[in-house]
Amino acid sequence: MGNFKISGLILRSLFRRPATSGYPAVPKEWGERTRGRIEIDAPECILCGTCARKCPTEALVVSKAEATWEIDRMRCVQCGHCVEICPKKCLRMAKEYTAPGYEGRTDLIEIPVAKKKTSDDGI
Ligand code: SF4
Ligand code: SF4
């Protein structure tokens, strides 16, 4: 009886899709709702600082004077709150994660359009 069950299972498995993928030879397919690393569309940012003020882990630093947006990748917990509240909708969660490493990683992004706006508008 046991052998019969196992044979049936083996036969069924032969015609099913594999339950695992051949990663890394076959690239991983990211889910639609993947909460990956935060990315910014820099020209759209107005340096309002809302994301930095509301970030629960203080992973973000926005400097209007320097026209920079900065993220500490190791502090970010991918909660997505900054993406939801950004008034310009210029933040998004990528479908991949920050690569692991032995040291912390901070990304500093210069905001070119905001720099121009700051001087033009006298803000
Ligand atoms: S990313 Fe969005 S919330 Fe953050 S400073 Fe820029 S415009 Fe404001
Ligand atoms: S996803 Fe959450 S923790 Fe990461 S920077 Fe945005 S608000 Fe902060």
Tab-separated table of N, CA and C and ligand atoms in Angstrom:
chain	number	residue	atom	x	y	z
A	1	MET	N	0.834	-1.216	0.000
A	1	MET	CA	0.000	0.000	0.000
A	1	MET	C	0.862	1.256	0.000
A	2	GLY	N	1.905	1.246	0.859
A	2	GLY	CA	2.819	2.390	0.955
A	2	GLY	C	3.547	2.635	-0.349
A	3	ASN	N	4.027	1.546	-0.958
A	3	ASN	CA	4.740	1.667	-2.231
A	3	ASN	C	3.839	2.207	-3.325
A	4	PHE	N	2.569	1.802	-3.291
A	4	PHE	CA	1.608	2.263	-4.289
A	4	PHE	C	1.398	3.779	-4.181
A	5	LYS	N	1.297	4.248	-2.936
A	5	LYS	CA	1.107	5.694	-2.711
A	5	LYS	C	2.310	6.482	-3.219
A	6	ILE	N	3.483	5.990	-2.890
A	6	ILE	CA	4.705	6.693	-3.301
A	6	ILE	C	4.824	6.712	-4.820
A	7	SER	N	4.509	5.606	-5.459
A	7	SER	CA	4.588	5.554	-6.925
A	7	SER	C	3.621	6.565	-7.541
A	8	GLY	N	2.416	6.658	-6.972
A	8	GLY	CA	1.432	7.612	-7.470
A	8	GLY	C	1.939	9.035	-7.321
A	9	LEU	N	2.549	9.310	-6.177
A	9	LEU	CA	3.089	10.654	-5.917
A	9	LEU	C	4.196	10.986	-6.912
A	10	ILE	N	5.054	10.027	-7.170
A	10	ILE	CA	6.153	10.257	-8.123
A	10	ILE	C	5.595	10.514	-9.512
A	11	LEU	N	4.621	9.726	-9.902
A	11	LEU	CA	4.039	9.908	-11.238
A	11	LEU	C	3.384	11.280	-11.384
A	12	ARG	N	2.641	11.673	-10.349
A	12	ARG	CA	1.979	12.998	-10.407
A	12	ARG	C	3.020	14.110	-10.476
A	13	SER	N	4.087	13.956	-9.732
A	13	SER	CA	5.121	14.997	-9.689
A	13	SER	C	5.809	15.165	-11.036
A	14	LEU	N	5.853	14.096	-11.798
A	14	LEU	CA	6.509	14.167	-13.103
A	14	LEU	C	5.804	15.141	-14.040
A	15	PHE	N	4.501	15.296	-13.845
A	15	PHE	CA	3.738	16.141	-14.777
A	15	PHE	C	3.348	17.493	-14.185
A	16	ARG	N	3.822	17.778	-12.983
A	16	ARG	CA	3.522	19.082	-12.365
A	16	ARG	C	4.667	20.049	-12.604
A	17	ARG	N	4.323	21.350	-12.477
A	17	ARG	CA	5.388	22.364	-12.513
A	17	ARG	C	6.272	22.174	-11.295
A	18	PRO	N	7.566	22.374	-11.408
A	18	PRO	CA	8.438	22.238	-10.231
A	18	PRO	C	8.023	23.239	-9.142
A	19	ALA	N	8.136	22.835	-7.888
A	19	ALA	CA	7.768	23.721	-6.784
A	19	ALA	C	8.858	24.746	-6.514
A	20	THR	N	10.048	24.507	-7.012
A	20	THR	CA	11.164	25.439	-6.794
A	20	THR	C	11.648	25.958	-8.141
A	21	SER	N	12.400	27.072	-8.116
A	21	SER	CA	12.960	27.614	-9.352
A	21	SER	C	14.449	27.295	-9.395
A	22	GLY	N	15.002	27.446	-10.554
A	22	GLY	CA	16.420	27.112	-10.711
A	22	GLY	C	17.331	28.294	-10.417
A	23	TYR	N	16.973	29.100	-9.397
A	23	TYR	CA	17.792	30.265	-9.029
A	23	TYR	C	19.188	29.806	-8.634
A	24	PRO	N	20.268	30.496	-9.006
A	24	PRO	CA	20.309	31.790	-9.722
A	24	PRO	C	20.318	31.689	-11.242
A	25	ALA	N	20.354	30.481	-11.799
A	25	ALA	CA	20.350	30.377	-13.265
A	25	ALA	C	19.065	30.986	-13.832
A	26	VAL	N	17.940	30.753	-13.155
A	26	VAL	CA	16.664	31.354	-13.557
A	26	VAL	C	16.416	32.547	-12.633
A	27	PRO	N	16.370	33.761	-13.162
A	27	PRO	CA	16.187	34.939	-12.310
A	27	PRO	C	14.889	34.871	-11.517
A	28	LYS	N	14.940	35.409	-10.301
A	28	LYS	CA	13.765	35.389	-9.435
A	28	LYS	C	12.691	36.333	-9.980
A	29	GLU	N	11.450	35.881	-9.909
A	29	GLU	CA	10.346	36.774	-10.280
A	29	GLU	C	9.855	37.448	-9.008
A	30	TRP	N	9.912	38.779	-8.974
A	30	TRP	CA	9.479	39.510	-7.786
A	30	TRP	C	7.966	39.666	-7.789
A	31	GLY	N	7.390	39.541	-6.629
A	31	GLY	CA	5.946	39.695	-6.491
A	31	GLY	C	5.520	41.130	-6.732
A	32	GLU	N	4.268	41.300	-7.112
A	32	GLU	CA	3.731	42.629	-7.416
A	32	GLU	C	3.869	43.583	-6.232
A	33	ARG	N	3.721	43.052	-5.024
A	33	ARG	CA	3.751	43.917	-3.828
A	33	ARG	C	5.068	43.827	-3.079
A	34	THR	N	6.137	43.513	-3.768
A	34	THR	CA	7.441	43.417	-3.106
A	34	THR	C	7.799	44.744	-2.433
A	35	ARG	N	8.198	44.665	-1.179
A	35	ARG	CA	8.635	45.864	-0.455
A	35	ARG	C	10.150	45.907	-0.484
A	36	GLY	N	10.676	46.346	-1.603
A	36	GLY	CA	12.126	46.411	-1.763
A	36	GLY	C	12.686	47.739	-1.300
A	37	ARG	N	13.899	48.017	-1.721
A	37	ARG	CA	14.563	49.250	-1.263
A	37	ARG	C	13.866	50.488	-1.835
A	38	ILE	N	13.992	51.574	-1.088
A	38	ILE	CA	13.352	52.829	-1.486
A	38	ILE	C	14.187	53.512	-2.571
A	39	GLU	N	13.513	53.958	-3.611
A	39	GLU	CA	14.178	54.715	-4.667
A	39	GLU	C	13.450	56.041	-4.853
A	40	ILE	N	14.202	57.029	-5.296
A	40	ILE	CA	13.617	58.360	-5.463
A	40	ILE	C	13.760	58.835	-6.900
A	41	ASP	N	12.723	59.479	-7.381
A	41	ASP	CA	12.781	60.139	-8.681
A	41	ASP	C	13.227	61.571	-8.371
A	42	ALA	N	14.529	61.760	-8.342
A	42	ALA	CA	15.124	62.990	-7.811
A	42	ALA	C	14.582	64.294	-8.420
A	43	PRO	N	14.413	64.379	-9.729
A	43	PRO	CA	13.927	65.657	-10.290
A	43	PRO	C	12.538	66.064	-9.798
A	44	GLU	N	11.759	65.108	-9.306
A	44	GLU	CA	10.396	65.413	-8.840
A	44	GLU	C	10.356	65.868	-7.382
A	45	CYS	N	11.401	65.603	-6.647
A	45	CYS	CA	11.413	65.922	-5.213
A	45	CYS	C	11.481	67.426	-4.993
A	46	ILE	N	10.682	67.919	-4.044
A	46	ILE	CA	10.669	69.356	-3.750
A	46	ILE	C	11.332	69.646	-2.399
A	47	LEU	N	11.973	68.644	-1.834
A	47	LEU	CA	12.709	68.787	-0.574
A	47	LEU	C	11.832	69.300	0.570
A	48	CYS	N	10.589	68.860	0.588
A	48	CYS	CA	9.683	69.325	1.650
A	48	CYS	C	10.055	68.716	3.001
A	49	GLY	N	10.714	67.555	2.987
A	49	GLY	CA	11.162	66.925	4.227
A	49	GLY	C	10.117	66.093	4.945
A	50	THR	N	8.935	65.969	4.368
A	50	THR	CA	7.871	65.188	5.015
A	50	THR	C	8.301	63.750	5.255
A	51	CYS	N	8.929	63.144	4.271
A	51	CYS	CA	9.352	61.737	4.405
A	51	CYS	C	10.308	61.575	5.588
A	52	ALA	N	11.240	62.501	5.725
A	52	ALA	CA	12.220	62.395	6.813
A	52	ALA	C	11.561	62.589	8.178
A	53	ARG	N	10.629	63.531	8.261
A	53	ARG	CA	9.957	63.795	9.541
A	53	ARG	C	9.086	62.626	9.976
A	54	LYS	N	8.491	61.934	9.020
A	54	LYS	CA	7.547	60.855	9.352
A	54	LYS	C	8.167	59.462	9.375
A	55	CYS	N	9.403	59.330	8.948
A	55	CYS	CA	10.033	58.008	8.925
A	55	CYS	C	10.188	57.483	10.358
A	56	PRO	N	9.630	56.327	10.654
A	56	PRO	CA	9.657	55.818	12.034
A	56	PRO	C	11.046	55.418	12.531
A	57	THR	N	11.984	55.196	11.627
A	57	THR	CA	13.315	54.762	12.065
A	57	THR	C	14.386	55.829	11.840
A	58	GLU	N	13.958	57.021	11.428
A	58	GLU	CA	14.882	58.124	11.140
A	58	GLU	C	15.943	57.703	10.131
A	59	ALA	N	15.498	56.980	9.125
A	59	ALA	CA	16.438	56.518	8.092
A	59	ALA	C	16.700	57.592	7.041
A	60	LEU	N	15.837	58.611	7.017
A	60	LEU	CA	15.952	59.627	5.964
A	60	LEU	C	16.431	60.966	6.510
A	61	VAL	N	17.242	61.633	5.719
A	61	VAL	CA	17.671	62.993	6.045
A	61	VAL	C	17.490	63.827	4.777
A	62	VAL	N	16.739	64.898	4.898
A	62	VAL	CA	16.530	65.785	3.752
A	62	VAL	C	17.106	67.150	4.107
A	63	SER	N	17.977	67.641	3.242
A	63	SER	CA	18.572	68.965	3.471
A	63	SER	C	18.169	69.892	2.342
A	64	LYS	N	17.383	70.872	2.695
A	64	LYS	CA	16.968	71.851	1.686
A	64	LYS	C	18.160	72.721	1.279
A	65	ALA	N	18.984	73.080	2.267
A	65	ALA	CA	20.137	73.940	1.993
A	65	ALA	C	21.124	73.271	1.032
A	66	GLU	N	21.341	71.971	1.255
A	66	GLU	CA	22.296	71.248	0.404
A	66	GLU	C	21.631	70.641	-0.830
A	67	ALA	N	20.302	70.691	-0.852
A	67	ALA	CA	19.527	70.049	-1.931
A	67	ALA	C	19.893	68.574	-2.039
A	68	THR	N	19.793	67.889	-0.903
A	68	THR	CA	20.113	66.457	-0.903
A	68	THR	C	19.035	65.659	-0.174
A	69	TRP	N	18.900	64.445	-0.594
A	69	TRP	CA	17.999	63.461	0.031
A	69	TRP	C	18.864	62.257	0.339
A	70	GLU	N	18.813	61.796	1.580
A	70	GLU	CA	19.749	60.761	2.011
A	70	GLU	C	19.006	59.642	2.733
A	71	ILE	N	19.407	58.425	2.465
A	71	ILE	CA	18.773	57.291	3.142
A	71	ILE	C	19.831	56.357	3.711
A	72	ASP	N	19.632	55.983	4.963
A	72	ASP	CA	20.481	54.986	5.620
A	72	ASP	C	19.813	53.636	5.372
A	73	ARG	N	20.367	52.863	4.477
A	73	ARG	CA	19.734	51.606	4.041
A	73	ARG	C	19.570	50.599	5.180
A	74	MET	N	20.459	50.649	6.149
A	74	MET	CA	20.377	49.674	7.236
A	74	MET	C	19.342	50.066	8.290
A	75	ARG	N	18.949	51.324	8.304
A	75	ARG	CA	17.906	51.762	9.244
A	75	ARG	C	16.517	51.538	8.663
A	76	CYS	N	16.415	51.639	7.361
A	76	CYS	CA	15.101	51.508	6.708
A	76	CYS	C	14.543	50.109	6.924
A	77	VAL	N	13.293	50.054	7.356
A	77	VAL	CA	12.635	48.755	7.595
A	77	VAL	C	11.588	48.448	6.518
A	78	GLN	N	11.655	49.200	5.431
A	78	GLN	CA	10.755	48.971	4.281
A	78	GLN	C	9.277	49.001	4.665
A	79	CYS	N	8.933	49.921	5.552
A	79	CYS	CA	7.524	50.006	5.959
A	79	CYS	C	6.674	50.653	4.859
A	80	GLY	N	7.296	51.461	4.018
A	80	GLY	CA	6.578	52.071	2.900
A	80	GLY	C	5.846	53.358	3.250
A	81	HIS	N	5.984	53.828	4.488
A	81	HIS	CA	5.241	55.024	4.901
A	81	HIS	C	5.675	56.253	4.095
A	82	CYS	N	6.959	56.389	3.850
A	82	CYS	CA	7.444	57.557	3.097
A	82	CYS	C	6.861	57.561	1.679
A	83	VAL	N	6.720	56.379	1.096
A	83	VAL	CA	6.156	56.270	-0.257
A	83	VAL	C	4.704	56.752	-0.251
A	84	GLU	N	3.966	56.379	0.787
A	84	GLU	CA	2.547	56.745	0.861
A	84	GLU	C	2.335	58.233	1.067
A	85	ILE	N	3.195	58.858	1.860
A	85	ILE	CA	2.919	60.243	2.243
A	85	ILE	C	3.625	61.295	1.394
A	86	CYS	N	4.552	60.887	0.544
A	86	CYS	CA	5.274	61.878	-0.268
A	86	CYS	C	4.269	62.653	-1.135
A	87	PRO	N	4.197	63.975	-1.000
A	87	PRO	CA	3.203	64.747	-1.754
A	87	PRO	C	3.448	64.745	-3.261
A	88	LYS	N	4.667	64.502	-3.664
A	88	LYS	CA	4.998	64.483	-5.096
A	88	LYS	C	5.011	63.065	-5.670
A	89	LYS	N	4.779	62.072	-4.801
A	89	LYS	CA	4.773	60.658	-5.237
A	89	LYS	C	6.064	60.308	-5.992
A	90	CYS	N	7.167	60.818	-5.489
A	90	CYS	CA	8.432	60.561	-6.181
A	90	CYS	C	9.257	59.467	-5.495
A	91	LEU	N	8.675	58.817	-4.479
A	91	LEU	CA	9.359	57.685	-3.854
A	91	LEU	C	8.656	56.403	-4.268
A	92	ARG	N	9.415	55.335	-4.379
A	92	ARG	CA	8.806	54.045	-4.701
A	92	ARG	C	9.648	52.937	-4.085
A	93	MET	N	9.021	51.779	-3.974
A	93	MET	CA	9.739	50.617	-3.459
A	93	MET	C	10.135	49.744	-4.634
A	94	ALA	N	11.428	49.567	-4.811
A	94	ALA	CA	11.918	48.764	-5.927
A	94	ALA	C	11.612	47.293	-5.687
A	95	LYS	N	11.626	46.533	-6.751
A	95	LYS	CA	11.374	45.100	-6.617
A	95	LYS	C	12.691	44.349	-6.429
A	96	GLU	N	13.499	44.857	-5.560
A	96	GLU	CA	14.732	44.172	-5.160
A	96	GLU	C	15.217	44.824	-3.877
A	97	TYR	N	16.090	44.127	-3.175
A	97	TYR	CA	16.558	44.615	-1.879
A	97	TYR	C	17.970	45.176	-1.979
A	98	THR	N	18.335	45.946	-0.974
A	98	THR	CA	19.716	46.418	-0.880
A	98	THR	C	20.609	45.202	-0.656
A	99	ALA	N	21.697	45.147	-1.393
A	99	ALA	CA	22.596	43.996	-1.274
A	99	ALA	C	23.170	43.923	0.142
A	100	PRO	N	23.256	42.742	0.712
A	100	PRO	CA	23.821	42.621	2.055
A	100	PRO	C	25.303	42.962	2.054
A	101	GLY	N	25.798	43.389	3.199
A	101	GLY	CA	27.224	43.749	3.287
A	101	GLY	C	27.660	43.804	4.730
A	102	TYR	N	28.942	43.961	4.938
A	102	TYR	CA	29.496	43.990	6.294
A	102	TYR	C	29.369	45.371	6.928
A	103	GLU	N	29.215	46.391	6.100
A	103	GLU	CA	29.149	47.747	6.632
A	103	GLU	C	27.819	48.395	6.272
A	104	GLY	N	27.464	49.414	7.015
A	104	GLY	CA	26.236	50.147	6.734
A	104	GLY	C	26.334	50.844	5.388
A	105	ARG	N	25.193	51.208	4.875
A	105	ARG	CA	25.228	51.876	3.565
A	105	ARG	C	24.275	53.055	3.559
A	106	THR	N	24.823	54.206	3.228
A	106	THR	CA	24.000	55.405	3.115
A	106	THR	C	24.097	55.920	1.690
A	107	ASP	N	22.953	56.204	1.093
A	107	ASP	CA	22.943	56.751	-0.266
A	107	ASP	C	22.530	58.212	-0.210
A	108	LEU	N	23.373	59.059	-0.767
A	108	LEU	CA	23.103	60.494	-0.808
A	108	LEU	C	22.743	60.871	-2.243
A	109	ILE	N	21.550	61.436	-2.408
A	109	ILE	CA	21.082	61.796	-3.749
A	109	ILE	C	20.989	63.320	-3.848
A	110	GLU	N	21.598	63.868	-4.865
A	110	GLU	CA	21.466	65.301	-5.102
A	110	GLU	C	20.179	65.563	-5.874
A	111	ILE	N	19.489	66.620	-5.498
A	111	ILE	CA	18.190	66.938	-6.117
A	111	ILE	C	18.384	68.136	-7.040
A	112	PRO	N	18.669	67.903	-8.305
A	112	PRO	CA	19.020	68.999	-9.227
A	112	PRO	C	17.907	70.008	-9.469
A	113	VAL	N	16.693	69.550	-9.669
A	113	VAL	CA	15.594	70.463	-9.977
A	113	VAL	C	15.287	71.346	-8.773
A	114	ALA	N	15.292	70.755	-7.600
A	114	ALA	CA	14.995	71.516	-6.393
A	114	ALA	C	16.039	72.610	-6.180
A	115	LYS	N	17.289	72.314	-6.516
A	115	LYS	CA	18.342	73.314	-6.374
A	115	LYS	C	18.008	74.534	-7.228
A	116	LYS	N	17.566	74.239	-8.475
A	116	LYS	CA	17.227	75.305	-9.401
A	116	LYS	C	16.021	76.089	-8.874
A	117	LYS	N	14.996	75.337	-8.393
A	117	LYS	CA	13.789	75.977	-7.865
A	117	LYS	C	14.138	76.876	-6.692
A	118	THR	N	15.041	76.384	-5.823
A	118	THR	CA	15.400	77.146	-4.632
A	118	THR	C	15.954	78.518	-5.005
A	119	SER	N	16.867	78.547	-6.035
A	119	SER	CA	17.446	79.822	-6.398
A	119	SER	C	16.457	80.680	-7.196
A	120	ASP	N	15.662	80.013	-8.060
A	120	ASP	CA	14.715	80.768	-8.883
A	120	ASP	C	13.600	81.405	-8.055
A	121	ASP	N	13.075	80.615	-7.113
A	121	ASP	CA	11.886	81.059	-6.364
A	121	ASP	C	12.232	81.842	-5.102
A	122	GLY	N	13.512	81.890	-4.769
A	122	GLY	CA	13.917	82.576	-3.548
A	122	GLY	C	13.407	81.904	-2.302
A	123	ILE	N	13.257	80.535	-2.369
A	123	ILE	CA	12.761	79.783	-1.204
A	123	ILE	C	13.880	79.602	-0.208
B	1	SF4	S1	10.854	62.614	-1.350
B	1	SF4	FE1	8.789	63.439	-1.282
B	1	SF4	S2	8.322	63.730	0.908
B	1	SF4	FE2	10.546	63.459	0.706
B	1	SF4	S3	11.370	65.531	0.558
B	1	SF4	FE3	11.030	64.811	-1.550
B	1	SF4	S4	8.989	65.522	-2.099
B	1	SF4	FE4	9.150	65.671	0.142
B	2	SF4	S1	10.230	52.749	4.084
B	2	SF4	FE1	9.727	53.298	6.212
B	2	SF4	S2	11.637	53.033	7.331
B	2	SF4	FE2	12.180	53.070	5.154
B	2	SF4	S3	12.695	55.198	4.748
B	2	SF4	FE3	10.525	54.944	4.250
B	2	SF4	S4	9.425	55.519	6.127
B	2	SF4	FE4	11.568	55.155	6.688
